[in-house]
Amino acid sequence: ELYLGYDLSEKSVKSLGGKFKVVNLFTQLRNLGTIWTGNGLGFDPENPLGSLKPIKVYTIGAKVNL
C-alpha cells in the first residue's frame, strides 16, 4: 500500500473561500504487485494457484477540516 498526501498552504486554503481550516489532497494505491521469491517456486502463498488475485485499487481524494 502506498499513501501520498499534501497539505495546501494557508494562502491556498484561504483562496478557496475562507471556510476551511485545513485541506489535504491525497492518493492511495493498493495491491500494485506482489514479489515473492522466498519459497523458490515464484508464487505468492496468500494467492494459491487457481485463485483470484487481489484487484488493484487507486483512490484519490481530499480531506477538509471546517
PDB file of C-alpha atoms in Angstrom:
ATOM      1  CA  GLU A   1       0.000   0.000   0.000  1.00  0.00           C
ATOM      2  CA  LEU A   2       1.231   3.469  -0.860  1.00  0.00           C
ATOM      3  CA  TYR A   3      -0.276   6.693   0.527  1.00  0.00           C
ATOM      4  CA  LEU A   4       0.800  10.153  -0.602  1.00  0.00           C
ATOM      5  CA  GLY A   5      -0.722  13.317   0.827  1.00  0.00           C
ATOM      6  CA  TYR A   6      -0.151  17.036   0.505  1.00  0.00           C
ATOM      7  CA  ASP A   7      -1.435  19.817   2.792  1.00  0.00           C
ATOM      8  CA  LEU A   8      -2.323  23.001   0.943  1.00  0.00           C
ATOM      9  CA  SER A   9      -0.677  26.181   2.219  1.00  0.00           C
ATOM     10  CA  GLU A  10      -2.703  28.617   4.335  1.00  0.00           C
ATOM     11  CA  LYS A  11      -2.745  31.064   1.429  1.00  0.00           C
ATOM     12  CA  SER A  12      -4.196  28.420  -0.916  1.00  0.00           C
ATOM     13  CA  VAL A  13      -6.792  27.375   1.654  1.00  0.00           C
ATOM     14  CA  LYS A  14      -7.903  30.988   2.184  1.00  0.00           C
ATOM     15  CA  SER A  15      -8.294  31.437  -1.579  1.00  0.00           C
ATOM     16  CA  LEU A  16     -10.934  28.677  -1.507  1.00  0.00           C
ATOM     17  CA  GLY A  17     -13.329  30.993   0.303  1.00  0.00           C
ATOM     18  CA  GLY A  18     -12.021  31.041   3.856  1.00  0.00           C
ATOM     19  CA  LYS A  19     -14.437  28.344   5.075  1.00  0.00           C
ATOM     20  CA  PHE A  20     -11.775  25.671   5.567  1.00  0.00           C
ATOM     21  CA  LYS A  21      -9.035  25.314   8.190  1.00  0.00           C
ATOM     22  CA  VAL A  22      -7.002  22.537   6.543  1.00  0.00           C
ATOM     23  CA  VAL A  23      -7.184  20.906   3.115  1.00  0.00           C
ATOM     24  CA  ASN A  24      -5.224  17.733   2.373  1.00  0.00           C
ATOM     25  CA  LEU A  25      -5.111  16.222  -1.126  1.00  0.00           C
ATOM     26  CA  PHE A  26      -4.182  12.551  -1.273  1.00  0.00           C
ATOM     27  CA  THR A  27      -3.801   9.456  -3.394  1.00  0.00           C
ATOM     28  CA  GLN A  28      -3.727   5.874  -2.160  1.00  0.00           C
ATOM     29  CA  LEU A  29      -2.619   2.830  -4.144  1.00  0.00           C
ATOM     30  CA  ARG A  30      -3.254  -0.770  -3.052  1.00  0.00           C
ATOM     31  CA  ASN A  31      -2.282  -4.182  -4.424  1.00  0.00           C
ATOM     32  CA  LEU A  32       0.123  -2.819  -7.037  1.00  0.00           C
ATOM     33  CA  GLY A  33       2.077  -6.030  -7.179  1.00  0.00           C
ATOM     34  CA  THR A  34       3.458  -8.875  -5.148  1.00  0.00           C
ATOM     35  CA  ILE A  35       7.037 -10.021  -5.211  1.00  0.00           C
ATOM     36  CA  TRP A  36       7.533 -13.432  -3.639  1.00  0.00           C
ATOM     37  CA  THR A  37      10.642 -15.480  -4.217  1.00  0.00           C
ATOM     38  CA  GLY A  38      11.286 -16.851  -0.737  1.00  0.00           C
ATOM     39  CA  ASN A  39       9.736 -20.254  -1.476  1.00  0.00           C
ATOM     40  CA  GLY A  40      11.761 -20.841  -4.645  1.00  0.00           C
ATOM     41  CA  LEU A  41       8.625 -21.515  -6.691  1.00  0.00           C
ATOM     42  CA  GLY A  42       7.858 -17.893  -7.535  1.00  0.00           C
ATOM     43  CA  PHE A  43       4.241 -17.852  -6.390  1.00  0.00           C
ATOM     44  CA  ASP A  44       2.545 -15.960  -3.578  1.00  0.00           C
ATOM     45  CA  PRO A  45       1.297 -18.264  -0.777  1.00  0.00           C
ATOM     46  CA  GLU A  46      -1.561 -15.861   0.006  1.00  0.00           C
ATOM     47  CA  ASN A  47      -2.955 -16.408  -3.515  1.00  0.00           C
ATOM     48  CA  PRO A  48      -2.825 -20.126  -4.295  1.00  0.00           C
ATOM     49  CA  LEU A  49      -2.826 -21.309  -7.880  1.00  0.00           C
ATOM     50  CA  GLY A  50      -6.271 -21.014  -9.418  1.00  0.00           C
ATOM     51  CA  SER A  51      -7.473 -18.311  -7.021  1.00  0.00           C
ATOM     52  CA  LEU A  52      -8.289 -14.733  -7.919  1.00  0.00           C
ATOM     53  CA  LYS A  53      -5.541 -12.243  -7.232  1.00  0.00           C
ATOM     54  CA  PRO A  54      -6.397  -9.031  -5.361  1.00  0.00           C
ATOM     55  CA  ILE A  55      -7.541  -6.245  -7.649  1.00  0.00           C
ATOM     56  CA  LYS A  56      -5.568  -3.026  -7.907  1.00  0.00           C
ATOM     57  CA  VAL A  57      -7.239  -0.113  -6.137  1.00  0.00           C
ATOM     58  CA  TYR A  58      -6.495   3.545  -6.901  1.00  0.00           C
ATOM     59  CA  THR A  59      -8.027   6.214  -4.662  1.00  0.00           C
ATOM     60  CA  ILE A  60      -7.782   9.991  -4.886  1.00  0.00           C
ATOM     61  CA  GLY A  61      -9.457  12.460  -2.601  1.00  0.00           C
ATOM     62  CA  ALA A  62      -9.415  15.469  -0.330  1.00  0.00           C
ATOM     63  CA  LYS A  63      -9.672  15.720   3.439  1.00  0.00           C
ATOM     64  CA  VAL A  64     -11.157  19.004   4.619  1.00  0.00           C
ATOM     65  CA  ASN A  65     -11.367  20.401   8.167  1.00  0.00           C
ATOM     66  CA  LEU A  66     -14.032  23.043   8.661  1.00  0.00           C
TER      67      LEU A  66
END
